[in-house]
Structure formats: structure tokens, C-alpha cells
Short mmCIF file of C-alpha atoms in Angstrom, two decimals:
data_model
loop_
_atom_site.label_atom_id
_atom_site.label_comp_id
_atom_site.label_asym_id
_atom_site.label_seq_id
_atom_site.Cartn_x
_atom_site.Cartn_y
_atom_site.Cartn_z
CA UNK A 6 39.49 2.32 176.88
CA UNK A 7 38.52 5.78 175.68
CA UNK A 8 41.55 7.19 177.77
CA UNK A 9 43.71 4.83 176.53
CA UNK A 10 43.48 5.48 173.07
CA UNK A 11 43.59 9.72 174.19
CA UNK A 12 47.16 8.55 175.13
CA UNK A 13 48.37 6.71 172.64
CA UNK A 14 47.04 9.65 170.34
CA UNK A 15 49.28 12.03 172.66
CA UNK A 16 51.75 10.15 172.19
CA UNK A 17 52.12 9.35 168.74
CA UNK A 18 51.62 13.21 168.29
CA UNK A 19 54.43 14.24 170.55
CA UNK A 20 56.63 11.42 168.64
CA UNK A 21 55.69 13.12 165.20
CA UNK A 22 56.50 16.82 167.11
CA UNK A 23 60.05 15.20 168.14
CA UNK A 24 61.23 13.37 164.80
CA UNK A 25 60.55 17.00 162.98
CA UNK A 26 63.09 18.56 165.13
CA UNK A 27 66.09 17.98 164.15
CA UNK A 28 70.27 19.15 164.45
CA UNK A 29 71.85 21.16 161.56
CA UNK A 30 75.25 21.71 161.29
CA UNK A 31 77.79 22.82 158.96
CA UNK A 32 80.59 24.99 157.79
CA UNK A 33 80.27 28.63 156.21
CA UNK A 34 83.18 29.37 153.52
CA UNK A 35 83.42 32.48 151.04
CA UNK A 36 84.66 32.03 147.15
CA UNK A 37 88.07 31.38 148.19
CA UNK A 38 87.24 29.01 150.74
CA UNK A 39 88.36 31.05 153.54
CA UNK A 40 86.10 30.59 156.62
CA UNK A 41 83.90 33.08 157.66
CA UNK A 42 83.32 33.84 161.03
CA UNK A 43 80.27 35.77 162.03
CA UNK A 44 77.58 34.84 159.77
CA UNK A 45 74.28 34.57 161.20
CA UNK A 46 72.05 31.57 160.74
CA UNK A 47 68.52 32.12 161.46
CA UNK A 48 65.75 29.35 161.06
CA UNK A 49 63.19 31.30 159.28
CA UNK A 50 60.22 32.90 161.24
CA UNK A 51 61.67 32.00 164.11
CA UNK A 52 63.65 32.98 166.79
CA UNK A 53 65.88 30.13 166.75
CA UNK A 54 69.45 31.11 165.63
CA UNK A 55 73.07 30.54 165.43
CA UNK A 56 76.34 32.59 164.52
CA UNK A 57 79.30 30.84 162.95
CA UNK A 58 82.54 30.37 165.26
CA UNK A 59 85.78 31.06 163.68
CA UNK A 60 86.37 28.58 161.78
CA UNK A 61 83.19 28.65 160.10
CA UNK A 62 81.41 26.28 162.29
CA UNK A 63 77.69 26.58 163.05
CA UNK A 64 75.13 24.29 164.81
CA UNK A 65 71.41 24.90 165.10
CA UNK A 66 69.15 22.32 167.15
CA UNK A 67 65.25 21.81 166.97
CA UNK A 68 65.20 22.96 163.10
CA UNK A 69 62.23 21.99 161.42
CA UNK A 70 62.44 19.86 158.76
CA UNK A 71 60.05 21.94 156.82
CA UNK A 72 61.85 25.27 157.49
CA UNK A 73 64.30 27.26 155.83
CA UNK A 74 67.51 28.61 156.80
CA UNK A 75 68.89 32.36 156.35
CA UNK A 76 72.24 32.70 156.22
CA UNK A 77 73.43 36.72 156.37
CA UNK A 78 76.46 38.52 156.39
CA UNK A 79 77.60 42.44 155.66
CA UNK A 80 79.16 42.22 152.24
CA UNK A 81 77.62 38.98 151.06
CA UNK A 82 74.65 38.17 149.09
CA UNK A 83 71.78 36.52 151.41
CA UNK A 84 71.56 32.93 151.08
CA UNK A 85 68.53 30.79 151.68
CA UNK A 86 68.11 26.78 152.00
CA UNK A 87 65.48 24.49 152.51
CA UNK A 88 66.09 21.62 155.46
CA UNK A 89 64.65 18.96 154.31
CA UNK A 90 66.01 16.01 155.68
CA UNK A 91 69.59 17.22 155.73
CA UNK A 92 71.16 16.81 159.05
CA UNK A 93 74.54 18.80 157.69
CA UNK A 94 74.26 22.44 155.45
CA UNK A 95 77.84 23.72 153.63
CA UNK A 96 77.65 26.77 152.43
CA UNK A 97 79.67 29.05 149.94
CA UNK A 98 78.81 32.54 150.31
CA UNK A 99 79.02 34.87 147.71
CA UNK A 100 80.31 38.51 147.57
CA UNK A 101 77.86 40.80 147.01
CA UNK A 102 77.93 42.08 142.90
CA UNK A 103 76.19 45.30 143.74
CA UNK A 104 78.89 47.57 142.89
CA UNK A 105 81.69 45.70 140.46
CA UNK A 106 81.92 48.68 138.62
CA UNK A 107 83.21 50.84 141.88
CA UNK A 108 87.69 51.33 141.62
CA UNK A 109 89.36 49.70 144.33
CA UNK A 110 93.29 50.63 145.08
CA UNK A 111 95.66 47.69 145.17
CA UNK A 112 99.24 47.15 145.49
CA UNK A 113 99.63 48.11 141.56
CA UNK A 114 97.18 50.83 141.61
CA UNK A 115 93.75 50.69 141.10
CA UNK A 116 91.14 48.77 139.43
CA UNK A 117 87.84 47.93 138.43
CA UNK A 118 86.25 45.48 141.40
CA UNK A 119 84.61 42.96 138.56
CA UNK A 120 88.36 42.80 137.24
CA UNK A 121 90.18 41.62 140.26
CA UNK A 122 91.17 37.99 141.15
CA UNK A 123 92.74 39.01 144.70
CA UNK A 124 90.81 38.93 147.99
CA UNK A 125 90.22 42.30 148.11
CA UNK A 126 87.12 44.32 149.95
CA UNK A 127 86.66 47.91 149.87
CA UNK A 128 85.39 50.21 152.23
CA UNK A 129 84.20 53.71 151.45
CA UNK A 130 83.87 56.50 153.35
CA UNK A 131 79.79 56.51 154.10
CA UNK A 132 80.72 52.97 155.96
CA UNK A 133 83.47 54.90 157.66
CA UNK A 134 81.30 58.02 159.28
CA UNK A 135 78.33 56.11 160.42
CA UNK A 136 80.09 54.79 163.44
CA UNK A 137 81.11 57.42 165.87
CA UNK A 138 84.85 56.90 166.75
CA UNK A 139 88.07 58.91 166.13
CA UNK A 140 89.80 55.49 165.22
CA UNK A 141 88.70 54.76 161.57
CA UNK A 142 90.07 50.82 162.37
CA UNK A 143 87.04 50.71 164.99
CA UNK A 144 84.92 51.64 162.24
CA UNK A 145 85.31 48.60 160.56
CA UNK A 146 84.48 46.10 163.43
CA UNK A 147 81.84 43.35 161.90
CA UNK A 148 81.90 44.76 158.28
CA UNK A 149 85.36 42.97 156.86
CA UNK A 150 85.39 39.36 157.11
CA UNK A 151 88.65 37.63 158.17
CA UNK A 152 89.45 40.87 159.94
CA UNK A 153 89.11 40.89 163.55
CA UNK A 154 89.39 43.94 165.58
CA UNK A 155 89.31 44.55 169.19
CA UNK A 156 89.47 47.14 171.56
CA UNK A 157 92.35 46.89 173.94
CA UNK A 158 90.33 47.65 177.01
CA UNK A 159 87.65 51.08 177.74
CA UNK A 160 90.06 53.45 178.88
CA UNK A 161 89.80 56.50 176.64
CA UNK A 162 93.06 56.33 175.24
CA UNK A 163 93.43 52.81 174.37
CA UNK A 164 93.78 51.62 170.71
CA UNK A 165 92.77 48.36 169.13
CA UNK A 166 94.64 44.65 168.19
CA UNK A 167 94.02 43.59 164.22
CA UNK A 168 94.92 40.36 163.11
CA UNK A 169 93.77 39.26 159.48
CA UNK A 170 93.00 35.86 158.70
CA UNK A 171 94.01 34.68 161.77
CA UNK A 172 97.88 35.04 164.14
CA UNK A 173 100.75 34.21 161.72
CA UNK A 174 103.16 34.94 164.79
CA UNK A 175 103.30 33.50 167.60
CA UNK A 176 105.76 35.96 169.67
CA UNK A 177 106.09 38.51 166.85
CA UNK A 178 103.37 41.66 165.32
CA UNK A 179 100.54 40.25 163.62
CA UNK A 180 99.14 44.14 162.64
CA UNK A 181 98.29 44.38 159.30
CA UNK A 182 100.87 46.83 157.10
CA UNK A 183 98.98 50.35 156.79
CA UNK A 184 99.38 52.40 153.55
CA UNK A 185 98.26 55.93 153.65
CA UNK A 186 98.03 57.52 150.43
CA UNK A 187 101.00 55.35 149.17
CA UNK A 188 103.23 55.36 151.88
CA UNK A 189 103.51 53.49 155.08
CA UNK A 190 101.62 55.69 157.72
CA UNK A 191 100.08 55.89 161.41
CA UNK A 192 96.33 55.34 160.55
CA UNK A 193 95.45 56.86 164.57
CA UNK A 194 96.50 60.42 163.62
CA UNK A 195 93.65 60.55 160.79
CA UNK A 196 90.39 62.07 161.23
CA UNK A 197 87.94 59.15 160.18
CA UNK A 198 85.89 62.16 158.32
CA UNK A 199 89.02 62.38 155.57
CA UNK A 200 89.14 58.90 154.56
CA UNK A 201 88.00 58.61 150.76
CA UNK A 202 88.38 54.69 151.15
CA UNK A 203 89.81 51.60 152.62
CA UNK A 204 91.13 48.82 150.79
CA UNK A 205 91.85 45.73 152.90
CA UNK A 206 94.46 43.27 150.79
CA UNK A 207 94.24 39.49 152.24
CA UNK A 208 95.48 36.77 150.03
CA UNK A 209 99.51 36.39 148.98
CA UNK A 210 98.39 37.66 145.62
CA UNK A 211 96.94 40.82 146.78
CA UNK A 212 99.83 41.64 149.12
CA UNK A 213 102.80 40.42 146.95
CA UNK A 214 104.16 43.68 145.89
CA UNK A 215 104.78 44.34 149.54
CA UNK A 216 106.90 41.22 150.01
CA UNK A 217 107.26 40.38 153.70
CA UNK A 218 106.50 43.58 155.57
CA UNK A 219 102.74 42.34 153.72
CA UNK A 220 102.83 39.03 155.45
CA UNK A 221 100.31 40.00 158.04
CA UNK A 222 97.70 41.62 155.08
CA UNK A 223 97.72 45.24 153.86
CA UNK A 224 95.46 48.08 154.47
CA UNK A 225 95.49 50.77 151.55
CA UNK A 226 94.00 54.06 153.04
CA UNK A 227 92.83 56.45 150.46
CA UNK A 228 92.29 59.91 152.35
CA UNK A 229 89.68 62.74 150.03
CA UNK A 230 90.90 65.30 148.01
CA UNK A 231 89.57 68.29 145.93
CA UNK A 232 86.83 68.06 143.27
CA UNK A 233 86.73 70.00 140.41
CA UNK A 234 83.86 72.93 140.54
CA UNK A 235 82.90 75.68 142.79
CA UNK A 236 84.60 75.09 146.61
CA UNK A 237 82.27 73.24 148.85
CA UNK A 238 82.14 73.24 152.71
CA UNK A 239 81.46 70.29 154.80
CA UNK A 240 80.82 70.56 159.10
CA UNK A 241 80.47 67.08 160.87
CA UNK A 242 79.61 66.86 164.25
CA UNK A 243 78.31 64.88 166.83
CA UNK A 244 78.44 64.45 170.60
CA UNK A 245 78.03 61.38 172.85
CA UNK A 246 77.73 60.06 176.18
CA UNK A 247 79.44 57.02 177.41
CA UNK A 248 78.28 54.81 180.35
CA UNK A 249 77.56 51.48 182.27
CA UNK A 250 74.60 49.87 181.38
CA UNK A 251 74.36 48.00 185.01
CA UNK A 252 76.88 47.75 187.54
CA UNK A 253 76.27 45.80 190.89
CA UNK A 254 74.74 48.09 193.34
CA UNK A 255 77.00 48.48 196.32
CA UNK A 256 75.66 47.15 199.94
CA UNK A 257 75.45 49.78 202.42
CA UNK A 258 73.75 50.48 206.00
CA UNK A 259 71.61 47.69 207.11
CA UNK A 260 71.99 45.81 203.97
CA UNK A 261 75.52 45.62 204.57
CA UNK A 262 75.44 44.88 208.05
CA UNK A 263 73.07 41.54 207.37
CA UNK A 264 75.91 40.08 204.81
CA UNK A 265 78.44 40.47 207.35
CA UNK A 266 75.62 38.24 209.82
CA UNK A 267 75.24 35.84 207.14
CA UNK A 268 78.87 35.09 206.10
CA UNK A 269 79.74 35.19 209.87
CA UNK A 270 77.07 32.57 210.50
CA UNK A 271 78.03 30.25 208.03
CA UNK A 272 81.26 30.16 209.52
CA UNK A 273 80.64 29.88 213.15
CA UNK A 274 82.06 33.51 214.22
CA UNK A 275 78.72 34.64 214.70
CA UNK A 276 75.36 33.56 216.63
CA UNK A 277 71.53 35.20 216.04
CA UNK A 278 71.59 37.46 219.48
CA UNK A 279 75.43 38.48 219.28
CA UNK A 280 76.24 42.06 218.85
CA UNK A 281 76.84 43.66 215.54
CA UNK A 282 79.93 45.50 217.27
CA UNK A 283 81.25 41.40 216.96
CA UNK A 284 81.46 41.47 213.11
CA UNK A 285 83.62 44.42 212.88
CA UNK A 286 86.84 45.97 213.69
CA UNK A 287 86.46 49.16 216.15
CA UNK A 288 87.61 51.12 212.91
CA UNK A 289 85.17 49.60 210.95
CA UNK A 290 82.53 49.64 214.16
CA UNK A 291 82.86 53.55 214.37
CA UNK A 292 82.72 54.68 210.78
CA UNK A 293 79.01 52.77 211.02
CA UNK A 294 78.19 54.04 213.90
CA UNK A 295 79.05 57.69 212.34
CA UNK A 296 76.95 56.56 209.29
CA UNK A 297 80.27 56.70 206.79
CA UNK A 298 79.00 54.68 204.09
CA UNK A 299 80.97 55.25 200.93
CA UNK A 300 80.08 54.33 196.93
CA UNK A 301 83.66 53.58 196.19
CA UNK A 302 82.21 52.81 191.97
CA UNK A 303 80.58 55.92 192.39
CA UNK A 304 83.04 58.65 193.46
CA UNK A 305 85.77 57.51 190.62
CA UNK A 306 83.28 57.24 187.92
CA UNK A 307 81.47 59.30 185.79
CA UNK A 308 79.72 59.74 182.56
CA UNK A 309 82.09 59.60 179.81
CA UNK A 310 81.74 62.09 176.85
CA UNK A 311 82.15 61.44 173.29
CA UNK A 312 82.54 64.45 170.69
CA UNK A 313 84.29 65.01 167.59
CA UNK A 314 83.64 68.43 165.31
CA UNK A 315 85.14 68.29 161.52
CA UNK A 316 84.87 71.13 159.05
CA UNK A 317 86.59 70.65 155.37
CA UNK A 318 86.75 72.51 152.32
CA UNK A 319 87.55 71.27 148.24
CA UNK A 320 87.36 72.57 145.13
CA UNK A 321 89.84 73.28 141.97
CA UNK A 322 89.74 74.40 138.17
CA UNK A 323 90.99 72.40 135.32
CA UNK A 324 94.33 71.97 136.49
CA UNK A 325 94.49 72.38 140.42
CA UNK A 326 92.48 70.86 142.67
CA UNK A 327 92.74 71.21 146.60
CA UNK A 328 91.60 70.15 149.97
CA UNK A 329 91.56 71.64 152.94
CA UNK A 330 90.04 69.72 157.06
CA UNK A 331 90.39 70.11 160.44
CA UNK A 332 89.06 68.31 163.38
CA UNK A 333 88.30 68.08 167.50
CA UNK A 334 87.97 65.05 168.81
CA UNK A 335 87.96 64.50 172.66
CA UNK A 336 86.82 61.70 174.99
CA UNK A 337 86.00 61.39 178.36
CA UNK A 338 86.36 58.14 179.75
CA UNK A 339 84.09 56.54 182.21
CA UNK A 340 87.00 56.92 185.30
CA UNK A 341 87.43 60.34 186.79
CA UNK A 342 91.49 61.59 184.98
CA UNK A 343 91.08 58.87 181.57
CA UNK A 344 90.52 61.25 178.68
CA UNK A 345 92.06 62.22 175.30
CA UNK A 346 91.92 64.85 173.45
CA UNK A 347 93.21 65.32 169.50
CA UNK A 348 93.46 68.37 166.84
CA UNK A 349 94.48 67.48 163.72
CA UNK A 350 94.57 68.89 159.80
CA UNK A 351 95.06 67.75 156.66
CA UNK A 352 95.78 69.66 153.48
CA UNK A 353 96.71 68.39 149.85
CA UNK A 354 96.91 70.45 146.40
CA UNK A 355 97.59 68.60 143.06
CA UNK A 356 98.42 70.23 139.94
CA UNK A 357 98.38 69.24 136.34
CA UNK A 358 100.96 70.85 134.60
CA UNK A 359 100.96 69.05 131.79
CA UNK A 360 99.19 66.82 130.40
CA UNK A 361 101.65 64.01 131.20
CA UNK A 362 102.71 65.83 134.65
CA UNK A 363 101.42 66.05 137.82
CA UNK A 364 102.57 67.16 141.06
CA UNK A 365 101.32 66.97 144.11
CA UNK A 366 101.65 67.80 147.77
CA UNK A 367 99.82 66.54 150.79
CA UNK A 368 100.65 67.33 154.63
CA UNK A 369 98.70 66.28 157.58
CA UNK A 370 99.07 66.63 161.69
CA UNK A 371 98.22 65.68 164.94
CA UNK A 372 98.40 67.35 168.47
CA UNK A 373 97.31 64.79 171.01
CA UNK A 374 97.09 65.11 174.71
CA UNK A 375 95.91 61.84 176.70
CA UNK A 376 95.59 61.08 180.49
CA UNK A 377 95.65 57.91 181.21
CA UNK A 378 94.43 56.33 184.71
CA UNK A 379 96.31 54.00 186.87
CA UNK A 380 94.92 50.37 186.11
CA UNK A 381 93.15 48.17 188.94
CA UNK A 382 90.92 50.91 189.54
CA UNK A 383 87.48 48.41 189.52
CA UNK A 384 89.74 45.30 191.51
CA UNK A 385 90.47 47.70 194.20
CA UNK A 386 86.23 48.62 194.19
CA UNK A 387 85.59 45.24 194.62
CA UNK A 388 87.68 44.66 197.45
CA UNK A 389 87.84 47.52 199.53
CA UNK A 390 84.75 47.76 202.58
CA UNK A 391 82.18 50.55 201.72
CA UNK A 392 83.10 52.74 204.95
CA UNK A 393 85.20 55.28 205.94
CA UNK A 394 86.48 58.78 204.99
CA UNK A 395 87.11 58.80 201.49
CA UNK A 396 88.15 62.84 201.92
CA UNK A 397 90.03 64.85 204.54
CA UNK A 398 88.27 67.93 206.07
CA UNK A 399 90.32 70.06 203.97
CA UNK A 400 88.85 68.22 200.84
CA UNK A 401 91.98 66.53 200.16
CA UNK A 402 91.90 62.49 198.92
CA UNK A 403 92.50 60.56 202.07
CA UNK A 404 94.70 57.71 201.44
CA UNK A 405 93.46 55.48 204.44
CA UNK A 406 89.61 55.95 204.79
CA UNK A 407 89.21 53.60 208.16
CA UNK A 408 92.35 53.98 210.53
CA UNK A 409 94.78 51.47 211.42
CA UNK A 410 93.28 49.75 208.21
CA UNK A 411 96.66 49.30 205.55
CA UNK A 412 93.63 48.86 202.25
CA UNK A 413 94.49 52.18 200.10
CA UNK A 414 91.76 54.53 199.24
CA UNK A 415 91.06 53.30 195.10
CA UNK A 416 91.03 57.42 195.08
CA UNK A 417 94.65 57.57 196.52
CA UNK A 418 96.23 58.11 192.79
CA UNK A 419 94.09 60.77 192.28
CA UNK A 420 95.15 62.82 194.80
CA UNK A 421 97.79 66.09 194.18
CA UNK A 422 101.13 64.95 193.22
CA UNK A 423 100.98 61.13 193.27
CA UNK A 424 99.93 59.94 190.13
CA UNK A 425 100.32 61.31 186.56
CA UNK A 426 100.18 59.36 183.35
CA UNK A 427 100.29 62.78 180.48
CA UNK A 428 101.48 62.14 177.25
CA UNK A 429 101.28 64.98 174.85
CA UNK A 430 102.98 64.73 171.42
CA UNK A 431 102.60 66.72 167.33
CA UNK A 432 103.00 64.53 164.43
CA UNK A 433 103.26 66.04 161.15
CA UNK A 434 103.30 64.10 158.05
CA UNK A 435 104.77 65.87 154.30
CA UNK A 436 104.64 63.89 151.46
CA UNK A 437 105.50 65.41 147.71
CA UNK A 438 104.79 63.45 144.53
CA UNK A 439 105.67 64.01 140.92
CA UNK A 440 103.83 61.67 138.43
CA UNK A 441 104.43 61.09 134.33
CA UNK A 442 102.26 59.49 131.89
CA UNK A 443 105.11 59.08 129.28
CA UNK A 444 102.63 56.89 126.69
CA UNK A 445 98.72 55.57 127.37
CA UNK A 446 99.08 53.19 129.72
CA UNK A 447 101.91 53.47 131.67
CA UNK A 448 102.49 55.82 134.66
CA UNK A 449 105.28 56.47 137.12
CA UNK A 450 105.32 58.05 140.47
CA UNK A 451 108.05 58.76 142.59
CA UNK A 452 107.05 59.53 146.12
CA UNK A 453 108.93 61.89 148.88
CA UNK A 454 107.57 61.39 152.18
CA UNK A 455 108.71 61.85 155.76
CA UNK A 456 107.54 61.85 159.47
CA UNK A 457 108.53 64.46 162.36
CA UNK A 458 107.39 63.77 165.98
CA UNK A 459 107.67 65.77 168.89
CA UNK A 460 106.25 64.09 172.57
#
């Protein structure tokens, strides 16, 4: 009897355990009602958790009912709700009011950020510099929401794909339209360490003045210029090291030869007693039996290298002001002949001749030289045996490491005179500007700008 009522004690317990677990979901919008994807939901002091898909979507099981969820997001103000005995959570989350007083650029010019209705967020150039990249875009990854950025692949060279708020094409561009100091630019040719601030214009309001070369969202890039006061002098520079953080260990020697026995015994093409010399080719039988064991992932592969070196210099009087940068960047991808390398400047002076004039002049370049690797470099790992001669005796590349075997070496484009992929080109980018103030309040600029390129 005593047992019995143990158990039903156990069991009413574990039934009061189970009905305060329950299922939240819900949908995670900002003030426009826009979805935002990203946002972590975490059930407090706990490591139970949930990120919202892209439509806003989230679902977190075994909550308790006396818990509280955290919902977080870069840019957005914390929020925090009780459970209950809600089975479904909507949130609106709200931008965060810290700085309404900063000056964002728009379309129009600029303006306070507590006096704009658009969908605007700003980033400035702190946000910019902590990530180390020479693509400012990469920068912004997980810090704009609606914005989604992705590297194209790892080589060295490769760029990234935007799309805000979602495709709106389905065959054609759906990259954002990039303003650079008030013209259309490149934003890949700028040093990352020059950018004042980034503006990122979402909604049709924002991006109106553009017309339809703005269907796809703007990005305003505001690069730094001089300060009035004594000249300052600022070096940036960091260096990095690129690398796998696991990669399956290749099979070699006796660990190789015992897969062979096992997938041969599966099939019937081997018995336990047969010769080894059975599971191979005599190629294949001789390069063992010579000890050629070969780390294909190893000998194309290497530590890739990540530096970039700035120095700049500002200053100015009353009326002129100046600014003067240049910058090394160069990385070394992870495959042996994938690297890039860029020198750039960038120079403006602007002058206030009167005190309804000013001119201005601004000029910035690239030199770039990128190697690029053939592609199918880690399918051609994967398939090709771990034997044979990967080099001649000479040292050259040997295309066919086992004879009579057709596989190519996954070396083979390295070798002397097969394979190059060099681009080199010099971009240089003038723009002049002459701006009146005729009366308080109104301003007009008229803008000269043009782009030479040499590759």
C-alpha cells in the first residue's frame, strides 16, 4: 500500500513537471512591421533558446510557465515578457533611442535621427573597424536588420551577395544602389578605416529620390574628412591568421588498407584470409608497398593570412580643411595560389571661400592584384586515393601520381604554365563640388565626378 501511494505521488509530480512545460511561439516585427530575422529568444536563466527565421517566426518548447522570455537584437531595445499561460508571444521591437540626436545622411541630405519618419539605420565608423575585413559590406553582417549579407564562397578574392528586405528580382540584380560621398560608387575599392558612416535607406520613402535605380534599397557611404585644429595622425593595423577549425583526417597506411577490407567485404570481392595485393590495382599495390602515402588536403593548403596597415592624416584652419589615408591590405587564402592584395588612397580638401561658397575636391584609388585558384580543388581531395607521387624527382607537380591511373593530381593546376587566374587593375575616382548657401536654409550642390579604370 505504502508503494502504491509512492507512485501515485511520482506520478502526480511528474504530471505537474509536464503541464508547466509548455510551446511558445510567435512572430518578431520592428515599428514598421517589417519582420525581423535574427532576434534571439532566450528563456531566462536558462539555456533553452530560439532565433527568429526570416520571416519573423520563432518557436521555443518546454518554457516554463513561470519564466520569462528575452528577446535581443543589435540596434533594438531589449524586450522582456512574462509566460504565463500564453501559448503564442507577438512582439514589436523597438529601435534603440540611445542616440536620436546623432545626423544621419538621406537622400535629401542629412538629418537629425529623432526627426526622421523613413526606415533608416546608421552605422558609424567604430561599428565599421571592429571587424577585421577590407570589405566594409562584411562589416555589417548581423548588425542591420532586413539586410542580409553573404560571402560568396572563402576564396580570398571573393566578394559578397546583399539583398535588402528580401529578392525583388527574380532573374535580375537585387544589390542595393551604393552612394559614395554623393555619387554612385564601387564600395570594394574603399579602405573600411575611411568610412565616416553608413546610412542604409529601406522603405519607398527613404529611397524615393533615387526613383528606380533605388528599388533594391540605398546605401549612403559617408567617407572622413579633415577636422579643424592642429593635424592629427592615425596608424591602424592588425594581422590575422585564417584556418580550418577541423577537417576529416585522411586514412593512410594500415588504416587505409582495413577500409578497403571492409568495403570489399560487404560486397563479396573480398574474404578474411585473401591477400591485400586483391584490393588493389598493381599501381595502387606498389605505391603501398613503397610506403607513398600522400595528404592530398594537406599539400594544397595552408594557413591563410589576414593583414591590413592604414595610416591617415586631417587637419585645417578656418577655411580649409583636409584629409589625407593610405592603406595595405593583403590576404592569403587557405589554398596554396588564392590571395589578394590591395593599395589604395584617398585624399579630399574643402575650402570655404565664402561664406556662402564652398568648394571641394576629393580623389581616391585602388591598385589590386588577385590570384584566384581553379575551383573543385576540395571535390577532387575527396575523391582522389591517398597514394602515389604527388612530385617528380626534379620537384616538378606530377600530373598522374599512380601510373596507368587517368585521376589528375588536385596539384596539376598548380604546376608551371597550366593554370593562371591574375587579374590586376587601378581605379581612380575624382570628384569636384561647388556648393552655395544663397539664403538660410537652402543649399545647392552641383557635383562633377568620374571613374578611370585600367585592368
Amino acid at each position: 500500500m505504502r508503494k502504491l501511494i509512492l507512485l501515485l505521488v511520482s506520478s502526480f509530480a511528474l504530471s505537474f513537471s509536464l503541464l508547466a512545460q509548455v510551446k511558445i511561439e510567435g512572430r518578431i516585427i520592428d515599428q514598421s512591421g517589417e519582420a525581423l530575422p535574427g532576434v534571439t529568444v532566450v528563456e531566462d536563466g536558462t539555456n533553452n533558446f530560439s532565433v527568429s527565421d526570416a520571416d519573423g517566426n520563432y518557436v521555443l518548447t518546454d518554457v516554463d510557465k513561470n519564466s520569462t522570455l528575452v528577446f535581443s537584437f543589435i540596434g533594438m531595445i531589449k524586450e522582456e515578457i512574462k509566460v504565463g499561460n500564453k501559448t503564442r508571444i507577438d512582439v514589436v521591437m523597438q529601435e534603440d533611442a540611445v542616440n536620436l540626436e546623432e545626423v544621419v545622411a538621406i537622400g535629401y541630405g542629412t538629418v537629425k535621427k529623432r526627426d526622421l519618419t523613413g526606415a533608416v539605420q546608421s552605422i558609424k565608423s567604430a561599428e565599421i573597424t571592429q571587424v577585421p575585413t577590407g570589405n566594409m559590406m562584411q562589416a555589417l553582417q548581423g548588425r542591420v536588420a532586413g539586410l542580409d549579407i553573404v560571402r560568396t564562397s572563402g576564396r580570398a578574392t571573393s566578394g559578397v551577395n546583399m539583398t535588402l528586405r528580401g529578392r525583388r528580382s527574380i532573374s535580375g540584380s537585387n544589390t542595393p544602389l551604393f552612394i559614395i560621398d554623393g555619387v554612385i560608387g564601387n564600395y570594394e575599392d574603399i579602405n573600411p578605416n575611411d568610412v565616416e558612416s553608413i546610412e542604409i535607406l529601406k522603405d519607398a520613402s527613404s529611397t524615393a529620390i533615387y526613383g528606380s535605380a533605388g528599388a533594391n534599397g540605398v546605401i549612403i557611404v559617408t567617407t572622413k574628412k579633415g577636422q579643424k585644429g592642429k593635424t592629427t595622425v592615425n596608424v591602424d593595423s592588425y594581422y590575422g591568421v585564417n584556418g580550418f577549425l577541423q577537417f576529416p583526417p585522411v586514412r593512410t597506411g594500415e588504416d587505409y588498407i582495413e577500409l578497403r577490407r571492409q568495403a570489399n567485404l560487404t560486397t563479396g570481392a573480398y574474404v578474411e584470409g585473401d591477400p591485400d595485393s586483391k584490393l588493389f590495382s598493381n599501381a595502387e599495390w606498389d605505391a603501398i608497398q613503397n610506403n607513398q602515402w600522400v595528404d592530398w588536403f594537406e599539400l594544397g593548403t595552408r594557413n591563410g593570412v589576414l593583414q591590413n596597415h592604414s595610416v591617415s592624416m586631417s587637419g585645417g584652419n578656418e577655411n580649409t580643411i583636409g584629409y589625407f589615408s593610405l592603406n595595405y591590405y593583403n590576404e592569403e587564402g587557405i589554398l596554396n595560389d588564392d590571395d589578394i592584395t590591395r593599395y589604395s588612397f584617398r585624399a579630399n580638401v574643402e575650402h570655404q571661400a565664402r561664406e556662402w561658397l564652398k568648394a571641394g575636391l576629393n580623389i581616391n584609388g585602388a591598385f589590386i592584384d588577385q590570384n584566384e585558384r581553379k575551383g573543385q580543388y576540395f571535390t577532387r581531395v575527396l575523391s582522389l586515393l591517398p597514394m602515389g607521387t604527388p612530385y617528380n624527382a626534379d620537384g616538378s607537380i606530377n600530373p598522374f601520381p599512380l601510373p596507368d591511373d587517368p585521376q589528375l593530381s588536385p596539384l596539376a593546376d598548380m604546376a608551371e604554365d597550366q593554370y593562371e587566374n591574375n587579374e590586376i587593375s587601378l581605379g581612380v575616382n575624382p570628384t569636384t563640388y561647388l556648393q552655395i548657401n544663397p539664403i538660410k536654409g537652402l543649399t545647392a550642390k552641383s557635383v562633377f565626378s568620374g571613374y578611370l579604370n585600367f585592368s
